[in-house]
Short mmCIF file of C-alpha atoms in Angstrom, two decimals:
data_model
loop_
_atom_site.label_atom_id
_atom_site.label_comp_id
_atom_site.label_asym_id
_atom_site.label_seq_id
_atom_site.Cartn_x
_atom_site.Cartn_y
_atom_site.Cartn_z
CA MET A 1 14.38 -11.97 18.27
CA ARG A 2 16.21 -11.56 15.46
CA LEU A 3 15.75 -9.31 12.76
CA LEU A 4 13.03 -11.07 11.09
CA SER A 5 10.56 -9.88 14.12
CA ALA A 6 11.27 -6.57 13.21
CA CYS A 7 9.91 -7.14 9.81
CA LEU A 8 6.81 -9.06 10.28
CA LEU A 9 5.77 -7.95 13.89
CA LEU A 10 4.18 -4.28 13.33
CA ALA A 11 5.18 -3.83 17.01
CA ALA A 12 7.95 -1.06 15.90
CA LEU A 13 5.66 0.77 14.12
CA LEU A 14 1.78 0.91 15.31
CA PRO A 15 1.19 3.78 17.56
CA ASP A 16 -0.09 3.84 21.62
CA ALA A 17 -3.53 4.90 20.50
CA HIS A 18 -4.69 6.69 24.28
CA ALA A 19 -1.42 8.96 23.30
CA ALA A 20 -1.80 9.75 20.01
CA SER A 21 -5.39 11.06 20.45
CA ALA A 22 -4.33 12.82 23.14
CA ALA A 23 -1.16 14.49 21.39
CA ASN A 24 -3.17 15.04 18.28
CA PRO A 25 -6.97 13.91 18.25
CA ALA A 26 -6.50 13.70 14.12
CA ALA A 27 -4.45 11.28 14.45
CA SER A 28 -7.22 8.50 15.06
CA ALA A 29 -9.09 10.02 11.80
CA ARG A 30 -9.10 8.87 8.60
CA ASP A 31 -6.90 10.33 5.60
CA SER A 32 -5.19 12.56 8.20
CA GLY A 33 -2.17 12.55 6.92
CA ASP A 34 -0.23 11.02 3.79
CA ALA A 35 1.78 8.54 5.68
CA ALA A 36 1.79 4.54 3.99
CA HIS A 37 3.53 1.54 5.53
CA LEU A 38 3.67 -1.39 3.50
CA PHE A 39 5.10 -4.92 4.48
CA GLY A 40 5.25 -8.63 2.59
CA TYR A 41 5.89 -11.92 4.08
CA TRP A 42 6.15 -15.06 2.05
CA THR A 43 4.05 -17.85 3.40
CA ARG A 44 6.14 -20.78 4.60
CA PRO A 45 5.45 -24.24 2.71
CA GLY A 46 2.39 -25.37 3.92
CA GLN A 47 1.75 -22.86 6.30
CA ARG A 48 -0.85 -20.46 4.30
CA GLU A 49 -3.86 -22.17 6.49
CA ALA A 50 -1.69 -21.32 9.15
CA PHE A 51 -0.51 -17.69 8.76
CA ASP A 52 -4.20 -16.80 7.59
CA GLU A 53 -5.65 -17.69 11.12
CA GLY A 54 -2.91 -16.56 12.62
CA TYR A 55 -2.79 -13.27 11.50
CA ARG A 56 -6.70 -13.18 12.30
CA ARG A 57 -5.90 -13.53 15.71
CA HIS A 58 -2.96 -11.12 15.65
CA LEU A 59 -5.70 -8.48 14.18
CA ALA A 60 -7.90 -9.33 16.97
CA TRP A 61 -5.25 -8.17 19.47
CA HIS A 62 -4.53 -4.81 17.71
CA ARG A 63 -8.92 -4.21 17.49
CA GLN A 64 -8.93 -5.01 21.54
CA ALA A 65 -5.52 -2.98 22.11
CA GLY A 66 -7.47 0.08 20.35
CA ASP A 67 -5.26 0.18 17.16
CA PRO A 68 -6.51 4.16 15.47
CA LEU A 69 -4.64 2.26 12.00
CA VAL A 70 -6.29 0.82 9.55
CA TRP A 71 -4.75 -2.13 8.31
CA TYR A 72 -5.37 -3.33 4.74
CA GLY A 73 -4.67 -7.38 3.77
CA TRP A 74 -3.80 -7.99 -0.08
CA TYR A 75 -2.39 -11.20 -1.47
CA VAL A 76 -0.71 -10.64 -4.66
CA SER A 77 -2.19 -12.76 -7.20
CA ASP A 78 -0.05 -12.04 -10.39
CA GLY A 79 2.97 -11.16 -11.23
CA LYS A 80 6.45 -11.40 -10.39
CA ARG A 81 6.08 -11.77 -6.46
CA ALA A 82 2.31 -13.52 -7.58
CA GLY A 83 1.33 -15.61 -3.72
CA MET A 84 3.67 -12.70 -1.55
CA PHE A 85 1.01 -10.99 1.50
CA VAL A 86 1.47 -7.92 1.42
CA ASP A 87 -0.01 -5.29 4.64
CA GLY A 88 -0.38 -1.79 4.97
CA SER A 89 -1.56 1.34 7.30
CA PHE A 90 -2.49 4.99 5.21
CA GLY A 91 -3.65 7.57 5.37
CA ALA A 92 -2.29 8.64 8.98
CA PRO A 93 0.43 10.91 10.21
CA PHE A 94 4.10 9.86 10.18
CA ALA A 95 4.20 11.04 13.65
CA ALA A 96 1.50 8.53 14.72
CA PHE A 97 3.64 6.28 14.03
CA ASP A 98 6.54 7.64 16.81
CA ARG A 99 3.72 6.02 19.26
CA ARG A 100 3.12 1.87 20.04
CA VAL A 101 -0.12 0.08 21.27
CA ASP A 102 1.49 -2.19 24.36
CA PRO A 103 4.82 -2.72 22.16
CA ALA A 104 5.78 -5.87 24.62
CA GLY A 105 2.27 -7.39 24.34
CA ASP A 106 2.18 -6.89 20.39
CA GLY A 107 5.38 -8.63 19.51
CA ALA A 108 4.23 -11.53 22.11
CA ASP A 109 1.46 -12.04 20.17
CA ALA A 110 2.96 -11.76 16.29
CA ALA A 111 5.72 -14.13 17.99
CA ARG A 112 2.61 -17.15 18.71
CA ASN A 113 0.21 -15.95 15.83
CA VAL A 114 2.15 -14.53 13.18
CA THR A 115 5.83 -15.38 12.98
CA PRO A 116 6.22 -19.41 12.57
CA PHE A 117 4.06 -19.18 9.41
CA VAL A 118 6.34 -16.33 7.25
CA GLU A 119 9.80 -15.60 5.71
CA PRO A 120 9.36 -11.72 5.23
CA ALA A 121 9.88 -9.94 1.80
CA LEU A 122 9.06 -5.93 1.54
CA ARG A 123 9.48 -3.40 3.94
CA ALA A 124 9.09 0.02 2.68
CA SER A 125 7.59 3.85 3.66
CA TYR A 126 5.97 6.14 1.06
CA ARG A 127 4.11 9.21 0.84
CA LEU A 128 1.02 9.89 -0.98
CA ARG A 129 1.45 12.63 -4.00
CA ARG A 130 -2.14 14.18 -3.57
CA ASP A 131 -1.01 16.03 -6.47
CA LEU A 132 -0.28 13.58 -8.88
CA SER A 133 -2.86 11.42 -7.81
CA SER A 134 -6.81 11.38 -9.19
CA GLY A 135 -8.38 9.95 -6.00
CA PHE A 136 -7.23 8.30 -2.74
CA PRO A 137 -9.46 5.61 -1.54
CA LEU A 138 -7.58 3.92 0.48
CA GLU A 139 -6.96 7.00 3.13
CA ARG A 140 -10.34 7.08 3.20
CA TRP A 141 -10.46 3.90 4.06
CA GLN A 142 -12.45 2.60 0.99
CA PRO A 143 -10.56 -0.59 -0.36
CA SER A 144 -11.54 -1.32 -3.90
CA PRO A 145 -11.70 -5.07 -4.20
CA ARG A 146 -8.73 -4.80 -6.67
CA LEU A 147 -5.57 -2.89 -7.01
CA LEU A 148 -3.38 -2.31 -9.67
CA VAL A 149 -0.04 -1.92 -8.99
CA THR A 150 3.23 -0.48 -10.66
CA ARG A 151 6.46 -0.19 -9.08
CA TYR A 152 8.79 2.59 -11.33
CA VAL A 153 12.56 2.81 -11.09
CA VAL A 154 13.43 6.52 -11.75
CA ARG A 155 16.61 7.78 -13.63
CA PRO A 156 18.30 10.29 -10.99
CA GLY A 157 17.50 13.94 -12.28
CA ALA A 158 14.64 12.64 -14.20
CA ARG A 159 11.77 12.97 -11.39
CA ALA A 160 10.47 16.33 -12.21
CA ALA A 161 10.39 15.01 -16.51
CA PHE A 162 8.49 11.84 -15.09
CA GLU A 163 6.11 13.53 -12.63
CA ARG A 164 5.32 16.13 -15.38
CA ALA A 165 4.23 13.30 -17.77
CA VAL A 166 2.27 11.88 -14.91
CA ARG A 167 0.37 15.35 -14.35
CA ILE A 168 0.00 15.09 -18.21
CA ALA A 169 -2.30 11.71 -18.11
CA ARG A 170 -3.84 12.56 -15.28
CA GLY A 171 -5.93 15.36 -17.03
CA ALA A 172 -6.32 12.45 -20.06
CA LEU A 173 -7.67 9.95 -17.69
CA PRO A 174 -11.89 9.23 -18.58
CA ALA A 175 -14.71 10.86 -16.48
CA ASP A 176 -15.43 6.85 -15.53
CA ALA A 177 -11.87 5.96 -14.87
CA PRO A 178 -10.88 4.32 -11.20
CA ALA A 179 -8.91 6.30 -8.51
CA HIS A 180 -4.97 6.71 -9.40
CA SER A 181 -2.83 7.21 -6.54
CA TRP A 182 0.41 7.30 -6.54
CA TYR A 183 3.18 7.40 -4.02
CA GLU A 184 6.76 8.19 -3.61
CA PRO A 185 9.47 6.06 -1.11
CA VAL A 186 10.30 7.51 2.00
CA SER A 187 12.71 4.34 2.65
CA GLY A 188 13.29 1.05 1.64
CA ASP A 189 12.63 0.67 -2.03
CA ALA A 190 14.56 2.67 -5.19
CA PRO A 191 14.14 5.98 -5.70
CA GLY A 192 10.94 6.22 -8.04
CA TYR A 193 7.45 6.14 -7.61
CA LEU A 194 4.60 3.51 -6.50
CA HIS A 195 1.11 3.96 -8.58
CA LEU A 196 -2.06 2.10 -7.26
CA VAL A 197 -5.33 1.95 -9.59
CA ALA A 198 -8.40 1.01 -8.00
CA LEU A 199 -10.38 -1.53 -9.69
CA ARG A 200 -13.93 -3.10 -9.11
CA GLY A 201 -12.43 -6.72 -10.86
CA TRP A 202 -11.34 -7.47 -14.10
CA GLN A 203 -13.97 -6.30 -15.85
CA ASP A 204 -12.78 -2.84 -15.23
CA HIS A 205 -10.20 -3.99 -17.89
CA ASP A 206 -12.87 -3.72 -20.58
CA ARG A 207 -12.77 0.21 -20.87
CA GLY A 208 -9.37 0.18 -22.28
CA ASP A 209 -5.75 1.27 -21.24
CA ASP A 210 -5.19 3.96 -18.67
CA SER A 211 -1.43 2.77 -18.73
CA LEU A 212 0.74 6.22 -18.53
CA ASP A 213 1.94 5.57 -22.15
CA ALA A 214 -1.61 5.33 -23.49
CA LEU A 215 -3.03 7.89 -22.00
CA LEU A 216 -0.61 10.46 -23.17
CA ALA A 217 -0.47 9.21 -26.82
CA ALA A 218 -4.35 9.55 -26.62
CA SER A 219 -4.00 12.86 -24.82
CA PRO A 220 -5.57 16.45 -26.47
CA ASP A 221 -2.31 18.51 -24.39
CA PRO A 222 0.26 19.54 -27.34
CA GLN A 223 3.16 19.22 -24.87
CA ALA A 224 1.71 15.22 -24.56
CA ALA A 225 4.30 14.01 -27.27
CA ASP A 226 7.29 15.63 -25.88
CA ALA A 227 6.46 14.75 -22.24
CA ALA A 228 6.08 11.27 -23.63
CA ALA A 229 9.43 11.48 -24.74
CA ALA A 230 10.76 12.91 -21.86
CA LEU A 231 8.88 9.38 -19.88
CA ALA A 232 10.74 6.86 -21.70
CA ALA A 233 13.68 8.28 -20.69
CA ALA A 234 13.16 8.59 -17.24
CA VAL A 235 11.49 5.32 -16.53
CA LEU A 236 14.52 2.69 -15.56
CA SER A 237 11.69 -0.10 -15.13
CA ALA A 238 8.56 -0.87 -14.39
CA ASP A 239 6.93 -4.13 -12.52
CA THR A 240 3.39 -4.84 -12.73
CA GLU A 241 1.25 -7.37 -10.60
CA THR A 242 -2.63 -6.98 -9.04
CA TRP A 243 -3.61 -7.52 -5.38
CA GLU A 244 -6.63 -9.52 -4.35
CA TYR A 245 -7.90 -7.15 -0.79
CA ARG A 246 -8.89 -9.49 1.70
CA ALA A 247 -11.46 -8.09 4.22
CA ASP A 248 -11.17 -10.65 6.77
CA LEU A 249 -7.35 -10.45 6.47
CA SER A 250 -7.65 -6.22 6.80
CA LEU A 251 -8.51 -3.87 10.15
CA ILE A 252 -10.55 -0.71 9.59
CA PRO A 253 -11.39 0.29 12.89
CA ALA A 254 -14.60 1.41 14.19
CA ARG A 255 -15.64 4.73 12.68
#
């Protein structure tokens, strides 16, 4: 099977549950690491229902195999990539992905139930930046109904200025603000940052604007204005979209 299988099947990235538990008891626990792996797929025309059904069967295979990782599923509901299916694993150590749950069986099951219905669109790995984040619900196996997702591409040499702006903006978050989680790419994406805001629904937008620009403008920090100017110079591009969580297309290991 060509590279399509490697992008779709998860076989090359899943840890062996028994080996991981024996080598590192924390590997099977939630929020035990900062790795975040994302995969995106376009369903073939007319195949979305078949994909959903097949993906559920594949998740059942992982559950029966004792996979200790959490796997979330989302559909992108707006933005440039509307309609894409995204799945991801969060909160485990990177070392957990050196071990696999029956790679041959995983690949065979995915070839039956997943591969025929999709084309690969995304494969990227990230590291959670706890020092920039106000919360990390995905690492704690507490997914929100929606995610507001922004991908920032930052100029070379501008990371320090960008992170300074994020820290000042975090200090300006209202007490009732949803969790803001920040990630930096490890591979598979342009240098920059991934920003996830946990939302209950559209109602959370009625609270106001929690963008970096708005937070810096509202910040009482005397350095906020300089940070905003540095932010404008640091960012090459930013794209925002909304992801709708699909519990039926997700696998949260038994607690």
